[in-house]
Coordinates of C-alpha atoms in Angstrom, one line a residue:
M1201 CA 80.9 125.3 98.5
K1202 CA 84.1 127.1 99.6
V1203 CA 87.5 125.9 98.4
D1204 CA 90.7 126.8 100.1
A1205 CA 94.1 125.3 99.1
I1206 CA 96.0 123.6 102.0
A1207 CA 99.5 123.7 100.6
A1208 CA 101.3 124.3 97.4
P1209 CA 102.2 120.6 96.6
L1210 CA 98.6 119.3 97.2
G1211 CA 95.4 119.5 99.1
A1212 CA 92.2 121.6 99.5
K1213 CA 89.6 122.2 102.2
I1214 CA 86.0 122.1 101.1
S1215 CA 83.7 124.0 103.4
G1216 CA 79.9 124.5 103.4
V1217 CA 79.1 120.9 102.3
D1218 CA 77.0 118.2 104.0
L1219 CA 78.3 114.9 102.6
R1220 CA 74.9 113.3 103.3
R1221 CA 73.3 115.6 100.8
I1222 CA 75.4 115.5 97.6
D1223 CA 73.7 115.7 94.3
E1224 CA 75.2 114.8 90.9
T1225 CA 76.3 118.3 90.2
D1226 CA 78.0 118.5 93.5
F1227 CA 79.7 115.2 92.9
I1228 CA 81.1 116.2 89.5
A1229 CA 82.5 119.4 91.0
I1230 CA 84.0 117.5 94.0
N1231 CA 85.7 115.0 91.7
E1232 CA 87.2 117.7 89.6
L1233 CA 88.7 119.2 92.7
F1234 CA 89.9 115.8 93.8
V1235 CA 91.8 115.2 90.6
K1236 CA 93.3 118.7 90.8
H1237 CA 94.3 118.7 94.5
H1238 CA 94.7 115.0 95.3
V1239 CA 93.6 115.5 98.9
L1240 CA 90.2 116.9 100.0
V1241 CA 89.3 117.8 103.5
F1242 CA 85.6 118.2 104.5
P1243 CA 85.4 119.6 108.0
G1244 CA 82.4 119.5 110.4
Q1245 CA 80.7 116.3 109.1
D1246 CA 78.3 114.2 111.2
L1247 CA 78.2 110.8 109.5
L1248 CA 76.9 107.3 110.3
P1249 CA 78.9 104.4 108.9
E1250 CA 76.2 104.1 106.2
D1251 CA 76.7 107.7 105.2
Q1252 CA 80.4 107.4 104.8
M1253 CA 80.1 104.2 102.8
A1254 CA 77.4 105.8 100.6
F1255 CA 79.5 108.9 99.8
A1256 CA 82.6 106.8 99.1
A1257 CA 80.6 104.5 96.8
R1258 CA 79.9 107.3 94.5
W1259 CA 83.5 106.8 93.2
G1260 CA 83.1 103.1 92.7
K1261 CA 83.1 99.7 94.5
L1262 CA 84.2 99.7 98.1
L1263 CA 87.4 97.6 98.5
R1264 CA 87.7 95.4 101.6
H1265 CA 91.0 95.1 103.4
P1266 CA 92.3 91.4 103.3
Y1267 CA 92.9 91.3 107.1
A1268 CA 90.9 94.0 108.8
G1269 CA 87.3 95.3 108.9
M1270 CA 84.6 95.9 111.5
E1271 CA 82.3 93.0 112.3
Q1272 CA 79.1 94.9 111.5
Y1273 CA 80.6 97.0 108.6
P1274 CA 83.3 94.8 107.0
D1275 CA 84.0 97.6 104.4
I1276 CA 85.2 99.9 107.2
I1277 CA 88.4 99.6 109.2
E1278 CA 88.3 101.3 112.6
L1279 CA 91.7 102.8 113.3
R1280 CA 92.5 103.4 117.0
N1281 CA 95.4 104.6 119.1
V1282 CA 97.0 101.3 120.1
G1283 CA 100.3 102.9 121.1
K1284 CA 103.3 103.8 119.0
A1285 CA 105.0 100.4 119.4
R1286 CA 102.0 98.6 117.9
D1287 CA 101.2 101.2 115.2
I1288 CA 101.6 99.6 111.8
N1289 CA 101.2 102.8 109.8
Q1290 CA 104.4 104.5 110.8
H1291 CA 105.8 104.5 107.3
W1292 CA 105.3 106.2 103.9
H1293 CA 103.0 104.0 101.7
S1294 CA 100.2 103.9 99.2
D1295 CA 97.4 101.7 100.3
M1296 CA 97.1 98.1 99.2
T1297 CA 99.5 98.2 96.2
Y1298 CA 99.7 94.4 96.5
N1299 CA 96.2 94.2 94.9
P1300 CA 96.0 93.8 91.1
A1301 CA 93.6 96.7 91.2
P1302 CA 94.6 98.8 94.2
P1303 CA 92.3 101.5 95.7
K1304 CA 91.9 104.7 93.7
L1305 CA 91.1 106.5 96.9
T1306 CA 91.1 106.2 100.7
M1307 CA 88.6 108.1 102.8
L1308 CA 88.9 108.6 106.6
Y1309 CA 86.3 110.0 109.0
A1310 CA 87.5 111.3 112.4
L1311 CA 85.3 110.4 115.4
E1312 CA 87.9 111.1 118.1
V1313 CA 91.2 112.9 117.8
P1314 CA 94.1 113.7 120.1
D1315 CA 94.4 117.2 121.6
I1316 CA 97.9 117.5 119.9
G1317 CA 99.5 115.5 117.2
G1318 CA 98.3 112.6 115.1
D1319 CA 98.6 114.4 111.8
T1320 CA 98.5 112.6 108.4
A1321 CA 101.3 113.6 106.0
F1322 CA 101.1 113.3 102.2
S1323 CA 103.7 113.4 99.4
N1324 CA 102.9 114.2 95.8
Q1325 CA 104.4 111.5 93.5
I1326 CA 103.6 113.4 90.4
L1327 CA 106.0 116.1 91.6
A1328 CA 108.5 113.4 92.7
Y1329 CA 108.5 111.9 89.2
K1330 CA 108.9 115.3 87.5
A1331 CA 111.9 116.1 89.7
L1332 CA 113.9 113.1 88.5
S1333 CA 116.6 113.7 86.0
D1334 CA 115.8 112.9 82.3
G1335 CA 118.2 109.9 82.5
L1336 CA 116.6 108.3 85.6
R1337 CA 113.1 108.9 84.2
S1338 CA 114.1 107.0 81.1
V1339 CA 115.1 104.1 83.3
V1340 CA 112.1 103.9 85.6
D1341 CA 109.7 104.5 82.8
G1342 CA 110.5 101.0 81.6
L1343 CA 110.4 99.1 84.9
T1344 CA 107.7 97.1 86.7
A1345 CA 107.9 96.0 90.3
E1346 CA 106.6 93.2 92.5
H1347 CA 104.4 94.2 95.4
S1348 CA 103.4 91.8 98.3
A1349 CA 101.3 91.8 101.4
A1350 CA 103.4 89.0 103.0
G1351 CA 104.8 91.4 105.6
L1352 CA 101.4 92.7 106.5
A1353 CA 100.0 89.2 106.8
A1354 CA 102.6 88.5 109.4
V1355 CA 101.3 91.4 111.5
Y1356 CA 97.8 89.9 111.4
K1357 CA 99.2 86.4 112.0
A1358 CA 97.9 85.3 108.6
D1359 CA 99.6 82.9 106.1
G1360 CA 102.1 84.9 104.2
A1361 CA 102.2 82.4 101.4
E1362 CA 98.5 83.2 100.7
A1363 CA 99.0 87.0 100.9
P1364 CA 98.0 89.1 97.9
R1365 CA 100.7 89.9 95.3
A1366 CA 100.8 92.0 92.2
V1367 CA 103.1 93.5 89.6
H1368 CA 102.7 97.2 88.7
P1369 CA 104.6 99.7 86.6
V1370 CA 107.1 101.8 88.6
V1371 CA 105.6 104.9 87.0
R1372 CA 101.9 104.8 86.5
T1373 CA 99.6 107.1 84.5
H1374 CA 96.7 108.7 86.3
D1375 CA 93.6 107.4 84.6
E1376 CA 91.8 110.7 84.9
S1377 CA 94.4 113.5 84.6
G1378 CA 97.0 111.6 82.5
D1379 CA 99.8 112.7 84.8
R1380 CA 102.7 110.4 85.4
A1381 CA 103.6 109.5 89.0
L1382 CA 106.1 107.3 90.9
Y1383 CA 104.4 104.2 92.2
V1384 CA 106.7 102.4 94.7
C1385 CA 106.6 102.2 98.5
R1386 CA 108.8 100.8 101.1
A1387 CA 105.9 98.9 102.7
F1388 CA 104.9 96.7 99.8
T1389 CA 107.4 96.9 96.9
N1390 CA 109.9 94.0 96.9
K1391 CA 112.0 94.3 93.7
F1392 CA 112.0 95.2 90.1
V1393 CA 110.9 92.5 87.7
G1394 CA 113.9 91.0 86.0
W1395 CA 116.3 92.5 88.5
R1396 CA 118.2 90.8 91.4
K1397 CA 117.0 91.8 94.8
Q1398 CA 120.3 93.4 95.6
E1399 CA 120.2 95.4 92.4
S1400 CA 116.7 96.5 93.1
D1401 CA 117.3 97.6 96.7
A1402 CA 119.9 100.2 95.8
L1403 CA 117.6 102.1 93.3
L1404 CA 114.5 101.6 95.3
E1405 CA 116.2 103.1 98.4
Y1406 CA 117.0 106.2 96.3
L1407 CA 113.4 106.4 95.0
Y1408 CA 112.0 106.0 98.5
E1409 CA 114.1 108.9 99.9
H1410 CA 113.6 111.1 96.8
S1411 CA 109.8 110.6 96.9
I1412 CA 109.3 112.2 100.3
Q1413 CA 111.3 115.4 100.0
P1414 CA 109.7 118.3 101.9
E1415 CA 108.8 120.2 98.8
F1416 CA 106.4 117.4 97.8
Q1417 CA 104.6 117.2 101.1
A1418 CA 101.6 118.6 103.0
R1419 CA 100.1 117.6 106.4
H1420 CA 96.6 117.5 107.7
H1421 CA 95.9 118.3 111.4
W1422 CA 92.8 116.4 112.4
Q1423 CA 89.7 117.8 114.0
K1424 CA 86.7 115.7 115.1
G1425 CA 84.2 115.5 112.2
D1426 CA 86.8 115.8 109.5
V1427 CA 86.4 113.6 106.4
V1428 CA 89.7 113.4 104.4
M1429 CA 90.0 111.6 101.1
W1430 CA 93.2 111.1 99.1
D1431 CA 94.3 109.8 95.7
N1432 CA 96.3 106.6 96.0
R1433 CA 97.1 106.8 92.3
C1434 CA 99.6 109.6 92.9
L1435 CA 100.3 110.0 96.6
L1436 CA 102.1 108.5 99.5
H1437 CA 100.9 109.0 103.0
Y1438 CA 102.2 108.6 106.6
A1439 CA 100.2 108.5 109.9
V1440 CA 102.3 110.5 112.3
H1441 CA 102.2 108.9 115.8
D1442 CA 103.5 111.8 117.9
H1443 CA 100.6 111.8 120.4
A1444 CA 100.5 110.1 123.8
E1445 CA 99.4 106.5 124.1
D1446 CA 96.4 107.5 126.3
Q1447 CA 95.2 110.1 123.8
P1448 CA 92.0 109.1 121.9
R1449 CA 92.2 108.6 118.1
R1450 CA 89.3 106.8 116.5
I1451 CA 88.9 107.0 112.7
H1452 CA 86.9 105.1 110.2
R1453 CA 88.6 104.2 106.9
V1454 CA 87.1 103.0 103.6
Q1455 CA 88.7 102.4 100.2
V1456 CA 87.3 102.5 96.7
E1457 CA 88.7 100.1 94.1
G1458 CA 90.6 101.6 91.2
L1459 CA 91.8 100.4 87.8
V1460 CA 94.8 98.1 87.2
P1461 CA 97.7 100.6 87.1
A1462 CA 99.1 101.3 83.6

């Protein structure tokens, strides 16, 4: 197992590993690297859907998306290049924060990738929290926020009134490392509990912009066979749609359920 850091803010590439043949000692080492680096890249994998699900399930129960999933493998979402105008992932977000227990990790496996472009960008929310002033940290430490999938439901033509909703702390504590991280995202966070929407919008807009500063970021350029997993407890991510509409991009996504944020 060879480990190479990807960037200073986050990420490591793990070479020399076949994810179909991971024993318990390997898993413990990989999880330690995951908690340390937040994003792990495993190049050159050759996985069936069952292989990907089995590897992800070592971290816990697979978490199904409320509106998407393959017919044969409902725990897997197949992401395809549907054109920039129809791409719903063109924003910074953490996956499924509208769930009471959102995913601890997301794992993607690349089956087809464009010749150029199509990177995934990540932003470290532990660093974003640390970079806040002492005064602002004292404010956000005491806040909770409402998260909703109503907007996502509209994309899938589902009933927004029935969309999942949850309330989470604005700053959550990582359940393995103990690090504190900002936990808001433009996609799903509506307002602070006990605040008016107008009051919330001003501070949330500042946090959204603060949380994606370049010094918190790293990007992954996809190659066919890459498996990439990231920590939703402390990262935002962004699917960069800078490739042509006729370029192939087919990726299988699974999530693993986490704990209720605290």
